[in-house]
Coordinates of C-alpha atoms in Angstrom, one line a residue:
Chain A
M257 CA -18.9 101.9 38.5
L258 CA -21.6 101.6 36.1
E259 CA -21.3 102.7 32.5
I260 CA -24.0 103.1 30.0
R261 CA -22.4 103.7 26.7
N262 CA -24.2 105.1 23.7
I263 CA -27.4 102.9 24.0
H264 CA -30.1 103.1 21.2
K265 CA -33.5 101.5 21.8
T266 CA -36.7 101.8 19.5
Y267 CA -39.8 100.1 20.4
N268 CA -41.8 98.6 17.5
P269 CA -39.3 99.2 14.8
G270 CA -40.8 99.4 11.3
T271 CA -44.4 99.8 12.3
V272 CA -46.6 102.9 12.7
R273 CA -46.0 102.6 16.4
E274 CA -42.5 103.0 16.1
L275 CA -41.1 104.9 19.1
G276 CA -37.6 105.9 19.4
L277 CA -36.7 106.3 23.0
F278 CA -32.9 106.3 23.3
D279 CA -30.5 107.4 20.4
G280 CA -27.1 107.4 21.7
F281 CA -27.6 107.8 25.6
S282 CA -24.6 107.6 28.0
L283 CA -24.5 107.7 31.7
S284 CA -21.9 106.8 34.3
V285 CA -22.6 106.3 37.9
E286 CA -19.7 106.0 40.3
A287 CA -19.7 103.3 42.9
G288 CA -21.4 104.4 46.2
Q289 CA -23.4 107.1 44.5
F290 CA -27.1 107.4 45.1
L291 CA -28.7 108.7 42.0
S292 CA -32.4 110.0 41.7
I293 CA -33.9 109.9 38.2
V294 CA -37.0 112.2 37.6
G295 CA -38.8 113.0 34.3
S296 CA -42.3 113.0 32.7
N297 CA -44.1 109.9 31.5
G298 CA -42.4 108.2 28.4
S299 CA -39.2 110.0 29.0
G300 CA -37.3 106.5 29.3
K301 CA -36.8 106.2 33.1
T302 CA -38.3 102.9 33.5
T303 CA -36.8 101.7 30.0
L304 CA -33.4 102.6 31.3
L305 CA -33.9 100.4 34.6
N306 CA -35.2 97.5 32.4
I307 CA -32.2 97.9 30.1
L308 CA -29.8 98.0 33.1
C309 CA -31.5 94.9 34.8
G310 CA -31.6 93.0 31.6
S311 CA -35.5 92.7 31.2
I312 CA -35.3 94.2 27.9
P313 CA -32.5 94.1 25.3
V314 CA -30.8 97.3 23.8
D315 CA -30.6 97.7 20.1
A316 CA -27.1 99.1 20.2
G317 CA -24.6 100.4 22.9
Q318 CA -23.0 98.7 25.8
I319 CA -23.5 98.4 29.6
L320 CA -20.3 97.9 31.8
L321 CA -20.2 97.1 35.4
D322 CA -16.8 97.6 36.9
G323 CA -15.4 97.4 33.4
Q324 CA -17.2 94.1 32.8
D325 CA -19.5 94.2 29.6
I326 CA -23.0 92.9 30.7
T327 CA -24.9 94.1 27.8
R328 CA -25.9 90.6 27.0
Q329 CA -25.9 88.9 30.4
K330 CA -29.3 87.4 31.4
E331 CA -31.5 89.2 33.9
H332 CA -31.2 86.4 36.6
L333 CA -27.3 86.5 36.2
R334 CA -27.4 90.2 36.6
S335 CA -29.4 89.8 39.8
R336 CA -26.6 88.3 41.5
R337 CA -25.0 91.7 41.8
M338 CA -28.1 93.9 41.9
A339 CA -31.4 94.0 43.7
R340 CA -34.5 95.8 42.3
I341 CA -37.3 96.9 44.1
Y342 CA -40.5 97.4 42.0
Q343 CA -43.5 99.9 42.2
N344 CA -45.9 96.9 43.0
P345 CA -45.1 95.8 46.3
A346 CA -46.3 92.3 45.2
M347 CA -43.3 91.7 42.9
G348 CA -40.7 91.3 45.5
T349 CA -42.2 88.6 47.8
C350 CA -44.0 85.2 47.3
A351 CA -47.7 85.8 48.5
K352 CA -48.5 82.2 49.3
M353 CA -45.2 82.0 51.5
T354 CA -44.9 83.0 54.9
I355 CA -42.7 85.9 56.1
Q356 CA -40.3 83.6 57.6
E357 CA -40.1 81.5 54.2
N358 CA -39.6 84.6 52.2
M359 CA -36.6 85.7 54.2
A360 CA -35.3 82.0 54.2
L361 CA -35.7 82.1 50.5
A362 CA -33.8 85.4 50.1
D363 CA -31.1 84.0 52.4
N364 CA -30.4 81.2 50.2
K365 CA -29.6 83.3 47.2
F366 CA -26.0 82.4 47.1
K367 CA -26.4 79.0 48.5
R368 CA -27.0 75.7 46.4
M369 CA -30.7 75.0 46.0
N370 CA -30.5 71.5 47.2
L371 CA -32.2 69.1 49.6
L372 CA -31.1 70.9 52.9
P373 CA -33.9 72.4 55.0
G374 CA -35.2 75.6 53.2
T375 CA -35.3 77.4 56.6
D376 CA -32.1 77.3 58.5
K377 CA -33.5 77.5 62.0
A378 CA -30.4 79.0 63.6
R379 CA -30.9 82.0 61.1
I380 CA -34.4 82.8 62.4
P381 CA -33.3 85.1 65.1
L382 CA -31.3 87.2 62.7
Y383 CA -34.4 87.6 60.5
R384 CA -36.7 88.8 63.5
E385 CA -33.9 91.2 64.4
M386 CA -33.7 92.6 60.9
L387 CA -37.6 92.8 60.7
S388 CA -37.8 94.4 64.1
E389 CA -35.5 97.2 62.9
L390 CA -38.4 98.2 60.6
G391 CA -40.6 99.0 63.3
L392 CA -43.7 97.6 61.7
G393 CA -44.1 94.5 63.9
L394 CA -43.4 92.1 61.3
E395 CA -41.1 90.2 63.6
N396 CA -44.0 88.9 65.6
M397 CA -45.9 87.6 62.6
M398 CA -43.3 85.4 61.1
Q399 CA -45.8 82.6 60.1
A400 CA -48.3 85.2 58.3
R401 CA -48.3 84.8 54.6
A402 CA -46.8 87.8 52.7
G403 CA -50.0 88.2 50.7
S404 CA -51.8 89.1 53.8
L405 CA -49.7 92.2 54.4
S406 CA -50.3 95.8 53.6
G407 CA -48.3 97.5 50.5
G408 CA -46.1 99.2 52.9
Q409 CA -45.2 96.1 55.0
R410 CA -44.6 94.0 52.0
Q411 CA -42.4 96.5 50.4
A412 CA -40.4 96.9 53.6
L413 CA -40.2 92.9 53.7
A414 CA -38.9 93.0 50.0
M415 CA -36.2 95.6 50.8
T416 CA -35.3 93.4 54.0
M417 CA -35.0 90.4 51.7
A418 CA -32.7 92.4 49.3
R419 CA -30.6 93.3 52.0
L420 CA -30.2 89.7 53.3
A421 CA -27.8 88.7 50.5
P422 CA -24.8 90.9 49.7
I423 CA -25.3 92.9 46.7
E424 CA -23.6 96.0 45.4
F425 CA -26.2 97.6 43.4
L426 CA -29.7 98.6 44.3
V427 CA -32.4 99.5 41.7
L428 CA -35.4 101.4 42.9
D429 CA -38.3 101.5 40.2
E430 CA -40.7 104.1 41.7
H431 CA -40.8 102.0 44.8
T432 CA -42.9 104.3 47.0
A433 CA -45.4 105.2 44.3
A434 CA -48.1 102.7 45.3
L435 CA -47.8 103.6 48.9
D436 CA -49.8 106.0 51.1
P437 CA -47.8 109.1 52.2
K438 CA -46.8 107.7 55.6
A439 CA -45.6 104.3 54.2
A440 CA -44.0 106.1 51.5
E441 CA -41.7 108.2 53.9
V442 CA -40.9 105.0 56.1
I443 CA -39.8 103.2 53.0
M444 CA -37.8 106.0 51.7
E445 CA -35.9 106.4 55.0
L446 CA -35.3 102.7 55.1
T447 CA -33.9 102.9 51.6
D448 CA -31.6 105.8 52.6
R449 CA -30.4 103.9 55.7
M450 CA -29.9 100.7 53.7
V451 CA -27.9 102.5 50.9
K452 CA -25.6 104.2 53.4
Q453 CA -25.1 101.3 55.8
H454 CA -24.1 98.8 53.2
K455 CA -22.4 101.5 50.9
L456 CA -24.4 100.4 48.1
T457 CA -24.7 102.1 44.5
A458 CA -28.3 103.1 44.0
I459 CA -30.3 104.3 41.1
M460 CA -34.0 105.5 42.0
V461 CA -36.6 106.4 39.7
T462 CA -39.4 108.4 41.2
H463 CA -42.1 110.7 40.5
N464 CA -41.8 112.3 43.9
L465 CA -39.6 115.6 43.3
R466 CA -39.2 115.9 47.0
F467 CA -37.7 112.6 47.6
A468 CA -35.4 113.1 44.5
L469 CA -34.4 116.3 46.1
D470 CA -34.1 115.2 49.8
Y471 CA -32.4 111.9 49.3
G472 CA -29.3 110.9 47.3
D473 CA -26.2 112.6 46.1
R474 CA -27.1 113.0 42.4
L475 CA -30.1 114.1 40.4
L476 CA -31.0 113.4 36.8
M477 CA -34.0 114.7 35.1
M478 CA -34.8 112.8 31.7
H479 CA -36.9 114.0 28.9
Q480 CA -37.4 112.0 25.6
G481 CA -34.3 109.7 26.2
Q482 CA -32.1 112.7 27.1
A483 CA -30.8 114.0 30.5
V484 CA -31.9 117.6 30.7
L485 CA -30.5 118.0 34.1
D486 CA -27.6 116.3 35.9
A487 CA -26.8 117.7 39.1
A488 CA -24.3 116.0 41.5
G489 CA -22.7 117.0 44.8
D490 CA -22.9 120.7 45.8
E491 CA -24.7 121.6 42.7
K492 CA -27.5 119.1 43.8
K493 CA -27.4 120.5 47.3
A494 CA -28.2 123.9 45.8
L495 CA -31.1 122.7 43.8
R496 CA -34.4 123.8 45.0
M497 CA -37.9 122.7 44.4
E498 CA -38.8 125.8 42.4
N499 CA -35.9 125.0 39.8
L500 CA -37.0 121.5 39.5
L501 CA -40.7 122.5 39.0
S502 CA -40.1 125.2 36.5
L503 CA -37.9 122.8 34.6
F504 CA -40.3 119.9 34.7
N505 CA -43.2 122.2 33.7
E506 CA -41.0 123.5 30.6
I507 CA -40.5 119.9 29.4
S508 CA -44.2 118.9 30.1
I509 CA -45.6 121.7 28.2
E510 CA -43.3 120.9 25.4
C511 CA -44.9 117.4 25.1
G512 CA -48.2 118.7 25.4
N513 CA -49.0 117.4 29.1
Chain B
M38 CA -78.4 51.4 45.4
L39 CA -76.7 51.9 48.8
T40 CA -75.6 48.3 49.2
S41 CA -74.0 48.2 45.8
F42 CA -72.2 51.4 46.7
V43 CA -71.0 50.0 50.0
A44 CA -70.1 46.6 48.3
T45 CA -67.6 48.4 45.9
L46 CA -66.3 50.7 48.6
P47 CA -63.1 49.0 49.1
S48 CA -62.2 49.0 45.4
T49 CA -63.3 52.6 45.3
L50 CA -60.7 53.3 48.0
E51 CA -58.0 51.4 46.1
Q52 CA -58.8 53.5 43.0
G53 CA -58.8 56.8 44.9
L54 CA -55.3 55.9 46.5
I55 CA -53.9 54.9 43.1
Y56 CA -55.3 58.1 41.5
A57 CA -53.8 60.2 44.5
V58 CA -50.4 59.5 43.0
L59 CA -51.7 61.0 39.8
A60 CA -53.1 63.8 41.8
F61 CA -49.8 64.4 43.3
G62 CA -48.2 65.1 40.1
I63 CA -50.9 67.5 39.1
M64 CA -50.6 69.2 42.5
I65 CA -47.0 70.0 41.6
T66 CA -47.8 71.6 38.2
Y67 CA -51.3 73.1 38.7
A68 CA -51.3 73.9 42.5
I69 CA -47.7 74.8 43.0
L70 CA -46.2 75.7 39.8
D71 CA -49.3 77.2 38.2
F72 CA -48.7 75.4 34.8
P73 CA -51.4 73.8 33.0
D74 CA -49.6 70.5 32.0
L75 CA -51.6 68.4 29.5
T76 CA -48.6 66.2 29.1
V77 CA -50.3 64.0 32.0
D78 CA -52.9 62.4 29.4
G79 CA -49.8 60.9 27.7
S80 CA -47.5 60.2 30.5
F81 CA -50.3 58.4 32.6
P82 CA -50.5 55.5 30.2
L83 CA -46.7 55.9 29.4
G84 CA -46.1 54.7 33.0
G85 CA -48.7 51.9 32.3
A86 CA -47.0 50.9 29.0
V87 CA -43.5 50.9 30.4
S88 CA -44.5 48.7 33.5
S89 CA -46.7 46.2 31.6
A90 CA -44.1 45.6 28.8
L91 CA -41.4 45.1 31.1
I92 CA -43.1 42.6 33.6
L93 CA -44.0 40.7 30.5
A94 CA -40.4 40.8 29.6
G95 CA -39.6 39.3 33.0
W96 CA -38.8 42.5 35.0
G97 CA -39.4 42.6 38.7
P98 CA -42.4 44.9 39.7
L99 CA -40.3 47.3 41.5
A100 CA -37.9 47.8 38.7
A101 CA -40.8 48.2 36.3
L102 CA -42.2 51.0 38.6
A103 CA -38.8 52.7 38.7
A104 CA -38.5 52.4 34.9
A105 CA -42.0 53.9 34.6
I106 CA -41.0 56.8 36.9
V107 CA -37.9 57.6 34.6
A108 CA -40.0 57.4 31.5
G109 CA -42.5 59.9 33.1
T110 CA -39.5 62.2 34.2
L111 CA -38.1 62.1 30.5
A112 CA -41.7 62.9 29.2
G113 CA -41.8 66.0 31.6
L114 CA -38.3 67.0 30.6
F115 CA -39.3 67.2 27.1
T116 CA -42.5 69.2 27.7
G117 CA -40.3 71.6 29.9
L118 CA -37.6 72.0 27.3
I119 CA -40.1 72.8 24.5
H120 CA -41.9 75.4 26.7
V121 CA -38.7 77.0 28.0
K122 CA -36.2 76.7 25.3
L123 CA -38.5 77.0 22.3
K124 CA -40.9 79.3 24.0
V125 CA -44.1 77.3 23.1
R126 CA -46.9 78.2 25.3
A127 CA -47.6 75.9 28.2
L128 CA -50.8 74.3 27.0
F129 CA -49.3 73.7 23.4
S130 CA -46.2 72.2 24.9
G131 CA -48.3 69.5 26.9
I132 CA -50.4 68.9 23.9
I133 CA -47.5 68.2 21.7
M134 CA -46.1 65.9 24.0
M135 CA -49.4 64.1 24.7
T136 CA -49.9 63.6 21.2
A137 CA -46.4 62.1 20.6
L138 CA -46.6 59.9 23.7
Y139 CA -49.6 58.3 22.1
S140 CA -47.5 56.7 19.4
I141 CA -44.7 56.2 21.7
N142 CA -46.9 54.1 24.2
L143 CA -47.8 52.0 21.2
R144 CA -44.2 51.4 20.2
I145 CA -43.5 50.5 23.7
T146 CA -46.2 47.8 23.7
G147 CA -45.2 46.6 20.4
G148 CA -48.1 48.0 18.7
N149 CA -50.7 46.4 21.0
A150 CA -53.4 48.7 22.1
L151 CA -54.1 46.3 24.9
L152 CA -51.6 44.4 27.2
S153 CA -52.7 41.9 29.8
L154 CA -50.6 40.5 32.6
P155 CA -51.2 36.9 33.2
R156 CA -52.6 35.7 36.7
K157 CA -49.2 34.4 37.7
A158 CA -47.4 37.6 36.8
V159 CA -45.4 39.1 39.7
T160 CA -46.7 42.6 40.5
I161 CA -46.6 44.7 43.7
F162 CA -50.1 43.5 44.5
R163 CA -49.6 39.7 43.7
N164 CA -47.4 36.9 43.9
N165 CA -44.8 38.4 46.2
P166 CA -43.9 37.8 49.9
L167 CA -45.5 41.1 51.1
A168 CA -48.7 40.7 49.3
D169 CA -49.0 37.0 50.3
S170 CA -48.7 37.8 53.7
L171 CA -51.7 40.2 53.7
P172 CA -55.5 39.2 53.7
A173 CA -56.7 38.7 49.9
D174 CA -59.4 41.3 50.0
L175 CA -57.2 43.9 51.7
R176 CA -53.7 43.6 50.0
V177 CA -54.4 46.1 47.3
L178 CA -55.8 48.6 49.8
I179 CA -52.9 48.2 52.3
I180 CA -50.1 48.2 49.7
A181 CA -51.6 51.3 47.8
A182 CA -51.8 53.2 51.1
L183 CA -48.3 52.4 52.1
I184 CA -47.2 53.9 48.7
V185 CA -49.4 56.8 49.1
V186 CA -48.2 57.6 52.7
G187 CA -44.6 57.2 51.7
L188 CA -45.0 59.4 48.7
K189 CA -46.9 62.2 50.9
L190 CA -44.2 62.2 53.5
L191 CA -41.5 62.4 50.6
L192 CA -43.2 65.3 49.0
D193 CA -43.8 67.1 52.4
G194 CA -40.2 66.9 53.1
Y195 CA -39.2 68.1 49.5
L196 CA -41.5 71.2 49.7
R197 CA -39.6 72.2 52.9
T198 CA -36.3 72.0 51.3
R199 CA -34.3 74.7 49.5
A200 CA -35.2 73.2 46.2
G201 CA -38.8 72.9 47.2
Y202 CA -39.0 76.5 48.3
L203 CA -37.7 77.5 45.0
L204 CA -40.3 75.4 43.2
R205 CA -43.1 77.1 45.3
A206 CA -41.5 80.5 44.7
A207 CA -41.6 79.9 41.0
G208 CA -45.4 79.3 41.0
D209 CA -46.0 82.2 43.3
N210 CA -43.9 84.9 41.8
E211 CA -41.4 84.2 39.2
T212 CA -39.8 87.5 39.6
V213 CA -38.5 86.5 43.1
V214 CA -36.8 83.6 41.2
T215 CA -35.1 85.8 38.9
A216 CA -34.0 88.2 41.9
L217 CA -32.6 85.2 43.5
G218 CA -30.2 84.8 40.6
R219 CA -32.0 81.7 39.2
D220 CA -33.2 80.7 35.8
K221 CA -37.0 80.4 36.3
G222 CA -37.2 78.1 33.1
N223 CA -34.9 75.6 34.7
V224 CA -37.3 75.6 38.1
K225 CA -40.2 75.0 35.9
I226 CA -38.5 72.1 34.0
V227 CA -37.6 70.4 37.3
G228 CA -41.3 70.7 38.5
L229 CA -42.5 69.2 35.1
V230 CA -39.9 66.3 35.5
L231 CA -41.1 65.5 39.1
A232 CA -44.8 65.8 38.3
N233 CA -44.8 63.6 35.2
G234 CA -42.6 61.1 37.2
L235 CA -45.3 61.0 39.7
V236 CA -48.1 60.6 37.1
A237 CA -46.3 57.8 35.1
L238 CA -45.8 56.0 38.5
S239 CA -49.7 56.2 39.0
G240 CA -50.2 54.8 35.6
A241 CA -47.9 51.9 36.2
I242 CA -49.4 51.1 39.6
L243 CA -52.7 51.1 38.0
C244 CA -51.6 48.7 35.3
Q245 CA -50.1 46.5 37.9
Q246 CA -53.3 46.3 39.9
Q247 CA -55.7 45.8 36.8
R248 CA -53.1 43.5 35.1
M249 CA -54.0 45.4 32.0
F250 CA -52.8 48.2 29.9
E251 CA -55.1 50.0 27.5
V252 CA -53.5 52.7 25.1
S253 CA -56.4 55.1 25.6
M254 CA -56.4 55.0 29.4
G255 CA -54.9 58.4 29.6
T256 CA -57.9 60.1 28.2
G257 CA -59.1 62.5 30.9
A258 CA -56.3 61.8 33.3
M259 CA -55.5 65.5 33.5
V260 CA -59.3 66.5 34.3
L261 CA -59.5 63.5 36.7
G262 CA -56.3 64.6 38.7
L263 CA -57.3 68.3 38.4
A264 CA -60.7 67.5 39.9
S265 CA -59.2 65.7 42.8
V266 CA -56.7 68.6 43.5
I267 CA -59.4 71.2 43.3
I268 CA -61.7 69.2 45.6
G269 CA -59.1 68.7 48.1
L270 CA -58.0 72.3 48.0
N271 CA -61.6 73.8 48.2
L272 CA -62.4 71.4 51.0
F273 CA -59.8 72.6 53.3
R274 CA -59.8 76.3 52.0
R275 CA -60.0 77.7 55.3
N276 CA -57.7 75.2 57.0
E277 CA -54.0 76.1 56.5
K278 CA -52.8 73.5 59.1
V279 CA -53.8 70.7 56.8
R280 CA -50.8 70.1 54.3
I281 CA -51.3 70.2 50.6
T282 CA -50.5 66.7 50.0
T283 CA -53.1 65.4 52.7
K284 CA -55.9 67.7 50.9
V285 CA -55.0 66.2 47.7
V286 CA -55.3 62.6 49.0
V287 CA -58.7 63.3 50.4
G288 CA -59.5 65.0 47.2
A289 CA -58.6 62.2 45.1
I290 CA -60.5 59.4 47.4
L291 CA -63.7 61.7 47.5
Y292 CA -63.7 62.2 43.8
K293 CA -63.6 58.4 43.2
V294 CA -66.4 58.2 46.0
C295 CA -68.6 60.5 44.0
V296 CA -68.1 58.7 40.7
A297 CA -68.7 55.3 42.5
F298 CA -72.0 56.7 44.0
A299 CA -73.1 58.2 40.6
I300 CA -72.6 54.6 39.1
A301 CA -74.4 52.9 42.0
A302 CA -77.2 55.4 41.4
G303 CA -77.7 53.7 38.2
L304 CA -75.4 55.4 35.6
S305 CA -73.6 53.1 33.5
P306 CA -69.6 52.7 33.5
M307 CA -69.9 53.9 29.7
D308 CA -70.9 57.3 31.3
M309 CA -67.8 57.5 33.5
K310 CA -66.2 60.5 31.5
L311 CA -69.6 62.3 31.4
V312 CA -69.8 62.0 35.2
T313 CA -66.1 63.1 35.5
A314 CA -66.7 66.1 33.4
A315 CA -70.0 67.0 35.2
L316 CA -68.4 66.7 38.5
F317 CA -65.4 68.8 37.6
L318 CA -67.9 71.5 36.2
A319 CA -69.9 71.4 39.5
I320 CA -66.8 71.9 41.6
L321 CA -65.5 74.7 39.5
A322 CA -69.1 76.3 39.3
S323 CA -69.4 75.9 43.0
G324 CA -66.3 77.8 43.6
T325 CA -67.4 80.6 41.2
I326 CA -70.8 80.9 43.2
K327 CA -69.0 81.0 46.6
R328 CA -66.7 83.9 45.3
K329 CA -69.8 85.8 44.0
E330 CA -71.4 85.5 47.5
K331 CA -68.3 86.7 49.2
A332 CA -68.1 89.7 46.7
H333 CA -71.6 90.6 47.5
A334 CA -71.2 90.4 51.4

């Protein structure tokens, strides 16, 4: 279980550009929950993910993962329990390395980075099998550089890499936003399968209200560092696009968008 | 002009091979890690100073090379620590170490700006059983080639290990390194340690071959190595089958051939650095022009 307790975050404190984002925000996410977060620009969605992953520090407050305080834990140490998929598909893979090398790299996540061969040949059939499940033909181009792939293919590869090493937490940072509608569908279905299959706890920030409605079992709408809507279980199932849109319009008009 | 060029070709090749070791170091920082490391201008003469001083103190040539490597790795370690732990920009971290090393190198040589090894001194190229068994005019070439081929194979192997993968990932996409639960700063430090070890080794080999150390021999080492790496990478741009280490060796030799050609064409050795700079500019500019053509097409 993830608990965010009473966090405070202000950007550029003491300057004219001072921007108070979180002023005592709290959120808890049960293990195995798939939480979607929507909200207008500047509502604090991405900052929340950055705080959660340790990319930026909080001014005050606590973050607990299964009761363990990780507020000051470094980003790379947190990634031993969580994987993050970014909006930019280039962030999750190494462009100059081949698909096979990228897979091997991810497979070594919990191994010692010593002088043993980078690619364990015995694992290649597994890589191919995992990639063939994507249905994108990546298993037939193992020696192609990741940089030569399309955005959707690269995002699918990044997600498969995240799946190779055991993790508990999946953090999705508008991970379909840069893809074309078809690729976005494919990646979203892949995400859903992955979360269910591995019983992951997932937090997804998205601008796609339909994805937020269709997937996951809890929906949060953020506005100015606050949750203006938090619906889980049956309450979430009962949510309709009209409800979301009208609420979304309300908060958007309020801040002049 | 051509005859003087051909006459100096063997020594040009020797130089190319010795500087290929320097280029290996710069390949790690520039081409793999994407780190502009100016430590090189200090760690190259550092290797020469350590090796020359130790040989004069009676050390064997291989032990002197080993000590030079260790000294170079320490220089790289400090640059890395300055950059990663004190969060100083990459360029400044290198400049700080390079500047400090100038004095350190003078300390190592006991304040001498010049150290000469006597003709009877034992180096890897002279007065040892291997060198004595080789024809006199080819022994430097053969021994340098052996060293370069050995290092090339070692580096090829390293880049295929788990540690090598992580090093390549750090230069390619730091986010992936963090996602793998590793501290990207530590990976950079490892890269700088390896690179400067190689650079110092190159300086040490050069000093054993010339039987001379000169405190300002590092000036332009970075540019020279960088030019070699970029020539090699550009030459084989479309050929992904050729290993990066092979590209770099070819680049280093070609670079020295170009300089030798310029000197044979009538330029004085005094103009060496000018030739280096002009050549480097030509390579970079030709890359830009090619990119423009591509953009128009």
